[in-house]
CSV table of C-alpha atoms in Angstrom, one decimal:
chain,number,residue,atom,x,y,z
A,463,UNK,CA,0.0,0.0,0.0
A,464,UNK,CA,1.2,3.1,-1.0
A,465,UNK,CA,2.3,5.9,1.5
A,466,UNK,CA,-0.1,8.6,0.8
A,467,UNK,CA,-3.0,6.3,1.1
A,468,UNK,CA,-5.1,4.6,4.3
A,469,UNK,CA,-6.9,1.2,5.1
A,470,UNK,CA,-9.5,1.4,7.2
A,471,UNK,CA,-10.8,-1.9,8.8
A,472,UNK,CA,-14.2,-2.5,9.4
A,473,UNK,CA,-15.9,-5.0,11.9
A,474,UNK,CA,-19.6,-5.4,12.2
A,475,UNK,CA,-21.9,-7.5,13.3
A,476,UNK,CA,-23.4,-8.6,10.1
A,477,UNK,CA,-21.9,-7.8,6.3
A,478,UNK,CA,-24.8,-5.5,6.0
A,479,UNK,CA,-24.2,-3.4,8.3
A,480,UNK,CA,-20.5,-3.1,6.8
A,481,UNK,CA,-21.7,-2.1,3.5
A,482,UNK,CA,-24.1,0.6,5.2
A,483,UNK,CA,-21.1,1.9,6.9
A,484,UNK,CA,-18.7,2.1,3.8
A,485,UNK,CA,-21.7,3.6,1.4
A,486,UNK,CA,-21.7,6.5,4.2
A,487,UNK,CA,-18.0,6.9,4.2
A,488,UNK,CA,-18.7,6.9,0.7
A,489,UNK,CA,-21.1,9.6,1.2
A,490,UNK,CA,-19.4,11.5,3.6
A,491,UNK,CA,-15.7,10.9,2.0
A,492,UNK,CA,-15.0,14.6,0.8
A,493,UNK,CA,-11.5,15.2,0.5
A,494,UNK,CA,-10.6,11.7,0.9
A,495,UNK,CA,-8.1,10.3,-1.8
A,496,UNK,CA,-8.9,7.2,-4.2
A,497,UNK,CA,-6.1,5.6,-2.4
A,498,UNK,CA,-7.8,5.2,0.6
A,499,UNK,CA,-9.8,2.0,1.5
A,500,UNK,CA,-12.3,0.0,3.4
A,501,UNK,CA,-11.6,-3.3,4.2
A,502,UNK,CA,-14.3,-5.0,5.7
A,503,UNK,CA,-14.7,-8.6,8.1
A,504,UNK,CA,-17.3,-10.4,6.0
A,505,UNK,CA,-17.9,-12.9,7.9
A,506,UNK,CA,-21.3,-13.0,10.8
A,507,UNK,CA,-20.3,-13.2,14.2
A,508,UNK,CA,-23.6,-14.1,15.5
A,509,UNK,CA,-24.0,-12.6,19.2
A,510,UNK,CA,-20.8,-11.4,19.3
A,511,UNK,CA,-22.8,-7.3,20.1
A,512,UNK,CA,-25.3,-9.1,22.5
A,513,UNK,CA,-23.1,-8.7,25.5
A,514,UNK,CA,-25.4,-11.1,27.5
A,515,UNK,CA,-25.7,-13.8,25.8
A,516,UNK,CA,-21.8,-13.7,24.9
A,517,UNK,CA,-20.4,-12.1,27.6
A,518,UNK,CA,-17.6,-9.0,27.8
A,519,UNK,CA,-14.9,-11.8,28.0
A,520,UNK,CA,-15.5,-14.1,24.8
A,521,UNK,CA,-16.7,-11.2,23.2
A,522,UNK,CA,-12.9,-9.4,23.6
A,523,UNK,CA,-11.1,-12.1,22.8
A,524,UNK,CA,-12.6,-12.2,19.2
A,525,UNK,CA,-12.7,-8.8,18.5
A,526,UNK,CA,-9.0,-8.6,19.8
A,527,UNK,CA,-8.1,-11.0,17.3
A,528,UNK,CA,-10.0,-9.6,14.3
A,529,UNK,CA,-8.3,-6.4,15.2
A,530,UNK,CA,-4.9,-7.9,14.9
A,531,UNK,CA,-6.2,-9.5,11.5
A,532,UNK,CA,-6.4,-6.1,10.5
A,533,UNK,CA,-3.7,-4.7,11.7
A,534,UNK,CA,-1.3,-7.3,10.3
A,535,UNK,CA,-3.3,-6.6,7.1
A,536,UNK,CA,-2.7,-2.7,7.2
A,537,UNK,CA,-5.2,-1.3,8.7
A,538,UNK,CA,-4.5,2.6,9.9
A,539,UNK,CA,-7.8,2.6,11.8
A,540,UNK,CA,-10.6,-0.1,13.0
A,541,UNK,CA,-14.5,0.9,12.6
A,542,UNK,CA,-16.9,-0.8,14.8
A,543,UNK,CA,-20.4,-0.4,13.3
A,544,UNK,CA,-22.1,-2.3,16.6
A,545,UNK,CA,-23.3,-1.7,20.1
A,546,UNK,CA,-20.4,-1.9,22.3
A,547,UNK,CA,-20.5,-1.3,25.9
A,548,UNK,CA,-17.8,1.7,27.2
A,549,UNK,CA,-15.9,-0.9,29.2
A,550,UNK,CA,-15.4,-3.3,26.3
A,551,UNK,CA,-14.5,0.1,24.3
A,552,UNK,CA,-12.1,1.3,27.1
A,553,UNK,CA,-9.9,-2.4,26.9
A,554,UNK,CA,-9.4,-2.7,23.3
A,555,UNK,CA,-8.2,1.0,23.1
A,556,UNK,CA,-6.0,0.3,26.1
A,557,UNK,CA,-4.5,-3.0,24.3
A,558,UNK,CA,-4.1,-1.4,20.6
A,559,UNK,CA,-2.2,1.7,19.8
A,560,UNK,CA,-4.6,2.6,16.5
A,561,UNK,CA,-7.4,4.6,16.2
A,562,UNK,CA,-10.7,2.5,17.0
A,563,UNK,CA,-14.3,4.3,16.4
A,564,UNK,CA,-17.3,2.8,17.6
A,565,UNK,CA,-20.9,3.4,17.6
A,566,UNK,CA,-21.2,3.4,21.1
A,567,UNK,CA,-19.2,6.8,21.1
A,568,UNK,CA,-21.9,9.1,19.6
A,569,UNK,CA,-25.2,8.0,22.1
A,570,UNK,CA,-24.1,10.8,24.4
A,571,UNK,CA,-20.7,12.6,23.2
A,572,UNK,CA,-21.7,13.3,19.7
A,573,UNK,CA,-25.7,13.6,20.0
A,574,UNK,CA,-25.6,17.1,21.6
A,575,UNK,CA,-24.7,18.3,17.9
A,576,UNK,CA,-27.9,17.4,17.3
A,577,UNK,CA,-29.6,18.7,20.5
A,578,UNK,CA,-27.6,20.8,23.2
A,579,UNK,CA,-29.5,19.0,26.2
A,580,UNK,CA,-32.2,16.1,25.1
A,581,UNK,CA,-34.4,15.3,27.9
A,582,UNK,CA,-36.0,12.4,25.9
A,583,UNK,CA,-34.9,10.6,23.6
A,584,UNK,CA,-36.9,8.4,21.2
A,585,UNK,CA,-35.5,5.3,20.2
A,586,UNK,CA,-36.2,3.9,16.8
A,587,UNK,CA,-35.6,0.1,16.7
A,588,UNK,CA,-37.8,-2.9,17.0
A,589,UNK,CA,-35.7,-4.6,18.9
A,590,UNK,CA,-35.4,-4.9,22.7
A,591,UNK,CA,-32.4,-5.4,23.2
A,592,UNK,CA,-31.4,-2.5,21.0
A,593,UNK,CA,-33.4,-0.3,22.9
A,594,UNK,CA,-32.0,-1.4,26.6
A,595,UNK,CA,-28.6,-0.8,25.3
A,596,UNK,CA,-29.2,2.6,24.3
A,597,UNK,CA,-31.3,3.6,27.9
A,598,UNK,CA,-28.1,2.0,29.8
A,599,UNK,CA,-26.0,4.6,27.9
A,600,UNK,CA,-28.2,7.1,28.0
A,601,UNK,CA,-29.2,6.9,31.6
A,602,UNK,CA,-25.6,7.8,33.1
A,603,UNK,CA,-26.3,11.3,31.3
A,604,UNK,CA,-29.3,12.0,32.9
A,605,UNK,CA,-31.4,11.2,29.4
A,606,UNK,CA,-34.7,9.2,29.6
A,607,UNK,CA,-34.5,6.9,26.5
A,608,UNK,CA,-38.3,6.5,25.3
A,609,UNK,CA,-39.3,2.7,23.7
A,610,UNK,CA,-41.4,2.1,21.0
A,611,UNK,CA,-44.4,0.1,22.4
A,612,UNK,CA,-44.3,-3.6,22.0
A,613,UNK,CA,-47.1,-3.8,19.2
A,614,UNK,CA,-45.6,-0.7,17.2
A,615,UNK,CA,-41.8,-2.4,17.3
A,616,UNK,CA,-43.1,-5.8,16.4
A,617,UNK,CA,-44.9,-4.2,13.3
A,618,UNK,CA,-42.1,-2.0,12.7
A,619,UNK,CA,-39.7,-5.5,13.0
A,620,UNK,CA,-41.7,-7.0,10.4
A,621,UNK,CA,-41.1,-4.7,7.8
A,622,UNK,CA,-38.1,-4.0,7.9
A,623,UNK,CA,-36.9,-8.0,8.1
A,624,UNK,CA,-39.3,-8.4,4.9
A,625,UNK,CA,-37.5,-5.6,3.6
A,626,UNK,CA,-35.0,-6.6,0.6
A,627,UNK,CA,-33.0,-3.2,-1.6
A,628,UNK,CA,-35.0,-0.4,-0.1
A,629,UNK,CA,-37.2,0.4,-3.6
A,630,UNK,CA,-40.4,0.4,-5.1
A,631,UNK,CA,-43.2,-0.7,-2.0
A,632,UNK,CA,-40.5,-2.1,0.1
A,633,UNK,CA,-39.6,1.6,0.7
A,634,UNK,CA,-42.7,2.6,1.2
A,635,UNK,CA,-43.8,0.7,3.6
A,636,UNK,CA,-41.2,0.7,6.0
A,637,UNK,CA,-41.5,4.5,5.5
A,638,UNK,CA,-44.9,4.1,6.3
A,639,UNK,CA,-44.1,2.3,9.8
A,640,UNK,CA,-41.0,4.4,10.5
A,641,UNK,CA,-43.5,7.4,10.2
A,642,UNK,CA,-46.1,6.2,12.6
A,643,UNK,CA,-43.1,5.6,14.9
A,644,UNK,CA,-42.2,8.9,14.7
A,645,UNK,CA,-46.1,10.1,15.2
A,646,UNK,CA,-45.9,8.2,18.7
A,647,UNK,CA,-42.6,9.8,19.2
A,648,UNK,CA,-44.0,13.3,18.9
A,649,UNK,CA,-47.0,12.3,21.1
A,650,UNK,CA,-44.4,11.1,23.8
A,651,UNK,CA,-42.9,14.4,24.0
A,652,UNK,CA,-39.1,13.5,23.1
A,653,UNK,CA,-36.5,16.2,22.0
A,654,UNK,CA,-34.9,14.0,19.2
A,655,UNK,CA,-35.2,10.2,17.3
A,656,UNK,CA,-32.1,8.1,17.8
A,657,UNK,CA,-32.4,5.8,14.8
A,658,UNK,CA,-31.1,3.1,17.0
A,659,UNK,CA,-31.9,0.2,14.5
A,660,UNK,CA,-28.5,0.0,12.0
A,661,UNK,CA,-31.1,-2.2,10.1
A,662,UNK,CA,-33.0,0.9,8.3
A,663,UNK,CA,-31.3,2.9,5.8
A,664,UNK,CA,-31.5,6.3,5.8
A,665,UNK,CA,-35.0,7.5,4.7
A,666,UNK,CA,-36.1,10.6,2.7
A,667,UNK,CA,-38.4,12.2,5.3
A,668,UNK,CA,-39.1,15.3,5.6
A,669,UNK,CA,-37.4,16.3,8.7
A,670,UNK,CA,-38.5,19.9,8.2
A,671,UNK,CA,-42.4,18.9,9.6
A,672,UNK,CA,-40.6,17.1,12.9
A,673,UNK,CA,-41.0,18.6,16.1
A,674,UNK,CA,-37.2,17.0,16.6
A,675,UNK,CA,-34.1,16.0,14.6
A,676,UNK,CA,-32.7,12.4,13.3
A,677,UNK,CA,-30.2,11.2,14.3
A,678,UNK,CA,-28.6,8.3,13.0
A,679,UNK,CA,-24.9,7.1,14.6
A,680,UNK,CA,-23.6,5.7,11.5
A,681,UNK,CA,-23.7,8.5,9.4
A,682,UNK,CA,-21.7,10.3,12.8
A,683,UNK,CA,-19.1,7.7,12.8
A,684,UNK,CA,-18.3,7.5,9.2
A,685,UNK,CA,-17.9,11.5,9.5
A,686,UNK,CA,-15.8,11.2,12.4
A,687,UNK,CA,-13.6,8.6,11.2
A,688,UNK,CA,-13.2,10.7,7.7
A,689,UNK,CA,-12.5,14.1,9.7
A,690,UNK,CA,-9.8,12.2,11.6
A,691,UNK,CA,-8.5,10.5,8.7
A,692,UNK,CA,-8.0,13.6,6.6
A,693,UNK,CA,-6.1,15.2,9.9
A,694,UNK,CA,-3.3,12.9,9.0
A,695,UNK,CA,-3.6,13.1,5.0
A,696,UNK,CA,-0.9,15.0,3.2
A,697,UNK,CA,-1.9,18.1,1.7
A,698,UNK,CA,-0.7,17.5,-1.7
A,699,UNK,CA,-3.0,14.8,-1.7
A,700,UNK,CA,-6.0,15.3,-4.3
A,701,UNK,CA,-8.8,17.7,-2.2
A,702,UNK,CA,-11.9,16.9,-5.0
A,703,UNK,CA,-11.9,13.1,-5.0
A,704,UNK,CA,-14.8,11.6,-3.6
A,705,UNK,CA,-14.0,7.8,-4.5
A,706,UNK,CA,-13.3,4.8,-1.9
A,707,UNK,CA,-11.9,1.6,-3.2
A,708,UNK,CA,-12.5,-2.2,-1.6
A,709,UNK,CA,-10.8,-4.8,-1.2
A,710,UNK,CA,-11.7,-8.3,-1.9
């Protein structure tokens, strides 16, 4: 690899959720030179995010090793596009020396540059689990994280696991459901919508009619990573190119 250029390594719990996470570095990739690139863990580690059923221990010992992976590989910096809990987050940057980014990092540090002081926060997932994470990280801050109810996320769950490419009525109707998510939200007073679930793409809504903004952590940690990336880009590096490369 060439100098000038970066490799980025990219762990999630499902390859979806790593192809969301490089279209937004795509998206959010100003600056960034064609050199750089994404290379990205394909494979499922099923439970490996689900801290309970896995447990803090198993769970670093794989992540330590696909870090190594991609370390040994070249990587300059290791996305996490999960749900990490801050002590897991606190060991592995303790251990490694590179720059690790993680969802995790923008429930409470990042969200006030959406909100300066959220109250309540509505969560927008169907799952459980999901949600409990995000309360026990929102909680230490002194922010009430508001659940869907248990009939809304279980309609809401269904449409977006039928959900296949995001076009034609597939869009629509989980931009039906996300909408009457939203319409509780606004009844339950919250301050801003933490699109919680990684599983729904970003959607074309108009935010202008919201009493609140969206905010979704992926897009935040693709622009984080970028910003920090282009800190350590050369400036005779190209300023216009927009292009990511991956690797196979």
């Amino acid at each position: 690899m060439e100098k000038a250029g970066h490799l980025v390594g990219v762990v999630a719990g499902h390859p979806s959720l790593a192809i969301r996470f490089f279209d937004a570095c795509v998206r959010e990739g100003r600056g960034l030179s064609s050199k750089t690139r994404l290379e990205m863990m394909d494979e499922w580690m099923p439970g490996l995010l689900n801290l309970k059923k896995t447990g803090e221990e198993e769970a670093m010992v794989a992540l330590s090793r696909t870090v190594i992976q991609l370390k040994d590989n070249g990587a300059q910096a290791v996305a996490l596009v999960g749900d990490l809990s801050p002590s897991l987050l606190r060991r592995l940057r303790f251990v490694f020396s590179i720059p690790i980014f993680a969802l995790s990092d923008f429930a409470v540090e990042q969200i006030s540059l959406a909100h300066p002081r959220p109250n309540r926060v509505g969560l927008l997932t169907p799952l459980e689990a999901q949600a409990e994470f995000y309360c026990s990280i929102l909680a230490p801050a002194g922010i009430d994280g508001v659940r869907l109810p248990a009939t809304l996320a279980a309609e809401l769950g269904k449409v977006v696991a039928d959900y296949e490419g995001f076009q034609g009525t597939g869009k629509e109707r989980v931009c039906r459901w996300v909408m009457a998510s939203l319409d509780y939200f606004i009844g339950a007073g919250v301050e801003l919508v933490l699109v919680a679930s990684k599983h729904i793409p970003p959607l074309e809504i108009r935010s202008g009619s919201l009493p609140f903004p969206l905010f979704q952590p992926i897009e935040r940690l693709a622009k984080a990573m970028i910003c920090q990336l282009l800190e350590q880009t050369p400036a005779d590096l190209p300023e216009t190119s927009r292009s990511l490369e991956r690797t196979d």
